[in-house]
Short mmCIF file of C-alpha atoms in Angstrom, two decimals:
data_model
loop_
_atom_site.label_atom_id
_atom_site.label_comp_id
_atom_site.label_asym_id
_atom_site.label_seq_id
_atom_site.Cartn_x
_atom_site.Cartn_y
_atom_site.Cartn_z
CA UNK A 15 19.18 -22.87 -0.17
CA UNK A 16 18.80 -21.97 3.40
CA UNK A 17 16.43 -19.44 4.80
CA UNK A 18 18.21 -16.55 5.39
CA UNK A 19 19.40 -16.56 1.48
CA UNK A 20 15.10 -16.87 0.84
CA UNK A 21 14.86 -13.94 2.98
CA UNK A 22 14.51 -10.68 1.76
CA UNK A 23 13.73 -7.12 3.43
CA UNK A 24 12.59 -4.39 1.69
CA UNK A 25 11.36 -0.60 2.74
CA UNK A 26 7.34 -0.90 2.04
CA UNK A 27 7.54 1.86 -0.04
CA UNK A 28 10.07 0.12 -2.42
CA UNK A 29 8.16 -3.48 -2.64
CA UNK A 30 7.35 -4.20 -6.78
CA UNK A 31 5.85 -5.76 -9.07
CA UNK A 32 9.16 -7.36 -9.29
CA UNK A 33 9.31 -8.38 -5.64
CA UNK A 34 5.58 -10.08 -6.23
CA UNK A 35 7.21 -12.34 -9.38
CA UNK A 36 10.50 -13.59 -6.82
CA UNK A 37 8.17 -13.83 -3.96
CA UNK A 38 4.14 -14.38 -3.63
CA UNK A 39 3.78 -12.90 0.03
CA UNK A 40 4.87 -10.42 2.10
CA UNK A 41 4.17 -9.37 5.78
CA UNK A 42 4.66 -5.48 6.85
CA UNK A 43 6.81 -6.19 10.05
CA UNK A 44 4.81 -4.13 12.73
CA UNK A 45 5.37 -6.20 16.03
CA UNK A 46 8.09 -7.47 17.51
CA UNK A 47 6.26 -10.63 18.67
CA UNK A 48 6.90 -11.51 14.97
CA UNK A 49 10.86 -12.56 15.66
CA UNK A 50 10.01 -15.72 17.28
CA UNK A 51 8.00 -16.93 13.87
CA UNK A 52 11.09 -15.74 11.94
CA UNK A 53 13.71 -17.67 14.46
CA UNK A 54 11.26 -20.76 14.30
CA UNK A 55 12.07 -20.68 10.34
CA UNK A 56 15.75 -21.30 10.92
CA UNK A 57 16.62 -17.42 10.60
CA UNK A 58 19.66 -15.86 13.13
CA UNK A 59 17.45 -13.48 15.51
CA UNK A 60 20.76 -10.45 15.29
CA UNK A 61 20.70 -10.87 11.42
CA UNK A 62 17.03 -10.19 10.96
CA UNK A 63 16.91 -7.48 13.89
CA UNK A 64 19.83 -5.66 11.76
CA UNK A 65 17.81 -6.49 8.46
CA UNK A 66 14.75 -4.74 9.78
CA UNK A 67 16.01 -1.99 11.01
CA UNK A 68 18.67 -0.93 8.25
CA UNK A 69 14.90 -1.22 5.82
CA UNK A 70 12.65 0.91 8.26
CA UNK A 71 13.75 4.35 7.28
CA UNK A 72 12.26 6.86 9.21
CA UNK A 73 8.44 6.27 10.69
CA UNK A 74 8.09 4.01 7.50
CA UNK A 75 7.72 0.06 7.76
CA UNK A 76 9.36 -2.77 6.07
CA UNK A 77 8.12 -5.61 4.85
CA UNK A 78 9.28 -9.33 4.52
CA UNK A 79 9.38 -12.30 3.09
CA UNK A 80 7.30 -14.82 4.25
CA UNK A 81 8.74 -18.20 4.60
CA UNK A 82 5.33 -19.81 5.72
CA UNK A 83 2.28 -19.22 5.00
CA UNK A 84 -1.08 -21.71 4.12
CA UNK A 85 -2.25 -21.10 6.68
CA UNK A 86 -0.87 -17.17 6.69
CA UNK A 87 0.60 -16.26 10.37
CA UNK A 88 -1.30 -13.53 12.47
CA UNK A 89 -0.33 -10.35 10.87
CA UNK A 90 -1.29 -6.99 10.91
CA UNK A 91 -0.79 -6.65 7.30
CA UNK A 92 -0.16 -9.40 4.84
CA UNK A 93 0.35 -8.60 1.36
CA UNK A 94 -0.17 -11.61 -1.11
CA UNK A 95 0.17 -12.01 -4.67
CA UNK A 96 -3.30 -11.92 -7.06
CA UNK A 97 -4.28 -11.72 -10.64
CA UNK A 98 -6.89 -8.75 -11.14
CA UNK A 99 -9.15 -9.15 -14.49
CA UNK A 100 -11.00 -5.63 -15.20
CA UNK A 101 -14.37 -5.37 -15.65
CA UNK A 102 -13.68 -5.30 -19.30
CA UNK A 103 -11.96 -8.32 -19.26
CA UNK A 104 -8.46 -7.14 -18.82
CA UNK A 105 -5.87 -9.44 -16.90
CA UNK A 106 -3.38 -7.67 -14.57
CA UNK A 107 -0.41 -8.35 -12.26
CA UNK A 108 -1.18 -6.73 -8.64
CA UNK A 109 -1.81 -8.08 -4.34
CA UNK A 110 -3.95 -7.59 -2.06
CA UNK A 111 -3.81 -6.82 1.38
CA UNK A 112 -4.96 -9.73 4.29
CA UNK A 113 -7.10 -12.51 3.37
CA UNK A 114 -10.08 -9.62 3.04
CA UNK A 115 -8.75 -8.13 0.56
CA UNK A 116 -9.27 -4.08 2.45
CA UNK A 117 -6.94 -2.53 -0.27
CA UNK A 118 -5.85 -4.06 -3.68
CA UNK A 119 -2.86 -3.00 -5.76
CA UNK A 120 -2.84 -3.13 -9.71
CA UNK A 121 0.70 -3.11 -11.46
CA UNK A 122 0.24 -1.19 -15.20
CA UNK A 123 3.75 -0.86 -17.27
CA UNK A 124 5.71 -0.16 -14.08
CA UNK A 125 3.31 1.61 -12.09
CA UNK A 126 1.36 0.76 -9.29
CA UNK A 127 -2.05 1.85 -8.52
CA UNK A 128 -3.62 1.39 -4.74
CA UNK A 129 -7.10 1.13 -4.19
CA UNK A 130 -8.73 0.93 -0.52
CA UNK A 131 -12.43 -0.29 0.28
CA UNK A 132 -12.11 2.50 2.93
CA UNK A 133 -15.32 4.56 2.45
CA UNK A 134 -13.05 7.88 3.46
CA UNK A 135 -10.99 7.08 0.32
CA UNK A 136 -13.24 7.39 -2.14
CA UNK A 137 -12.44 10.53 -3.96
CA UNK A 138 -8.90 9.87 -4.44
CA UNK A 139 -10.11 5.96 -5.29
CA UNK A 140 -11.99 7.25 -8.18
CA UNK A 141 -8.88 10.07 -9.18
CA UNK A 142 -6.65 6.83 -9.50
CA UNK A 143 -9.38 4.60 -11.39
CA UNK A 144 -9.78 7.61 -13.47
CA UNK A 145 -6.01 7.44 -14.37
CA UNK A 146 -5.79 3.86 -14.62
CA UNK A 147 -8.47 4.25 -17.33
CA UNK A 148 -6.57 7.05 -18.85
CA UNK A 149 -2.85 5.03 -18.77
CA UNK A 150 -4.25 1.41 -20.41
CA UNK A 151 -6.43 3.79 -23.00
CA UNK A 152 -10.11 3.11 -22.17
CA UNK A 153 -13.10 4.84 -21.40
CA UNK A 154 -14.69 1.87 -19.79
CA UNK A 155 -15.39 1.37 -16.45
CA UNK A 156 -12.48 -1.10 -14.71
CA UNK A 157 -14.39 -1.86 -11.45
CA UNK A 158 -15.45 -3.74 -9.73
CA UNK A 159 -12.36 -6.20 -10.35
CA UNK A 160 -12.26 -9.54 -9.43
CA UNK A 161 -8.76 -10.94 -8.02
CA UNK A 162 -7.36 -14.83 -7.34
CA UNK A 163 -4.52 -15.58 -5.43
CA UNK A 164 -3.36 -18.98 -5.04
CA UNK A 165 -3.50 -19.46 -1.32
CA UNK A 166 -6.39 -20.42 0.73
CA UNK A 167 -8.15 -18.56 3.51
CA UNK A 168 -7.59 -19.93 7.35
CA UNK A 169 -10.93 -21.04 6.45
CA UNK A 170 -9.63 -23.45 3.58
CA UNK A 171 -10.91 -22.20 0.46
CA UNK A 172 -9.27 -20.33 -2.27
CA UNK A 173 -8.89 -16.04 -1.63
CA UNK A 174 -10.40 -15.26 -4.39
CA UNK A 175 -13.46 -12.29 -4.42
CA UNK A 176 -14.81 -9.55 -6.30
CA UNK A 177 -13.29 -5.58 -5.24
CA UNK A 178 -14.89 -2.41 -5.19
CA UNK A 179 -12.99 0.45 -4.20
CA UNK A 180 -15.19 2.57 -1.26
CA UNK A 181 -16.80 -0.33 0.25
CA UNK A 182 -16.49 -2.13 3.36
CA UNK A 183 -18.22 -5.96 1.83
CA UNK A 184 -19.10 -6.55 -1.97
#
């Protein structure tokens, strides 16, 4: 199969749980610098240009495939596949965002819930733990979670981590 057919652009806003199970990372495309990685894959520089732009609607980004990653390219935001297990022992589907893991994304029956260790985000972090509890049926605490991907840092081990919504380092 060649590249371009392995390449896929998608509006951020529209990227699934779906997308996650066809592909295991995705970069928000946010500089233009970022063209010469995709032409070094073997992709045709006016096909992607038209594929980027028909998927940025508006002031909103798009995000793409990555074709290369371990070690992941400079990026300003990398989003990359993870399994979450609950604090009560509960396995889910979701990503995180950069090797850091600064937000994480659950996936519950076909919605997606975003949390951010963003310290200004805490109030509407807890309103969407709060309905996460309420949607899987549970009065117990889900946090902190702890996530696994199955790529390894630029450092060489395994992204892996504990995440707590609100804070900068757990």
């Amino acid at each position: 199969m060649s590249n371009i057919a392995k390449f896929r652009v998608l509006p951020q806003s529209q990227l699934s749980e779906q997308d996650f199970d066809d592909y295991p990372v995705w970069s928000e495309h946010y500089d233009w610098e970022e063209i010469a990685d995709l032409e070094r894959w073997g992709l045709d520089r006016e096909k992607v240009l038209h594929l980027l732009e028909k998927n940025s609607p508006g002031n909103e980004h798009c995000v793409y495939t990555l074709l290369e990653y371990n070690p992941f390219p400079d990026r300003m935001r990398i989003f990359i596949r993870a399994t979450i297990t609950t604090n009560n022992g509960l396995e889910l589907k979701g990503f995180i965002m950069n090797e850091d893991a600064f937000c994480l994304t659950l996936f519950y029956r076909e919605e997606e819930f975003i949390f951010s260790r963003n310290p200004l985000f805490e109030l509407e972090n807890q309103r969407t733990a709060e309905q996460l509890q309420s949607v899987i049926g549970t009065s117990t605490s889900l946090f902190p979670v702890r996530y696994k991907t199955e790529f390894k840092s630029a450092q060489g081990s395994l992204i892996a981590g504990e995440f707590m919504y609100g804070l900068k380092k757990v």
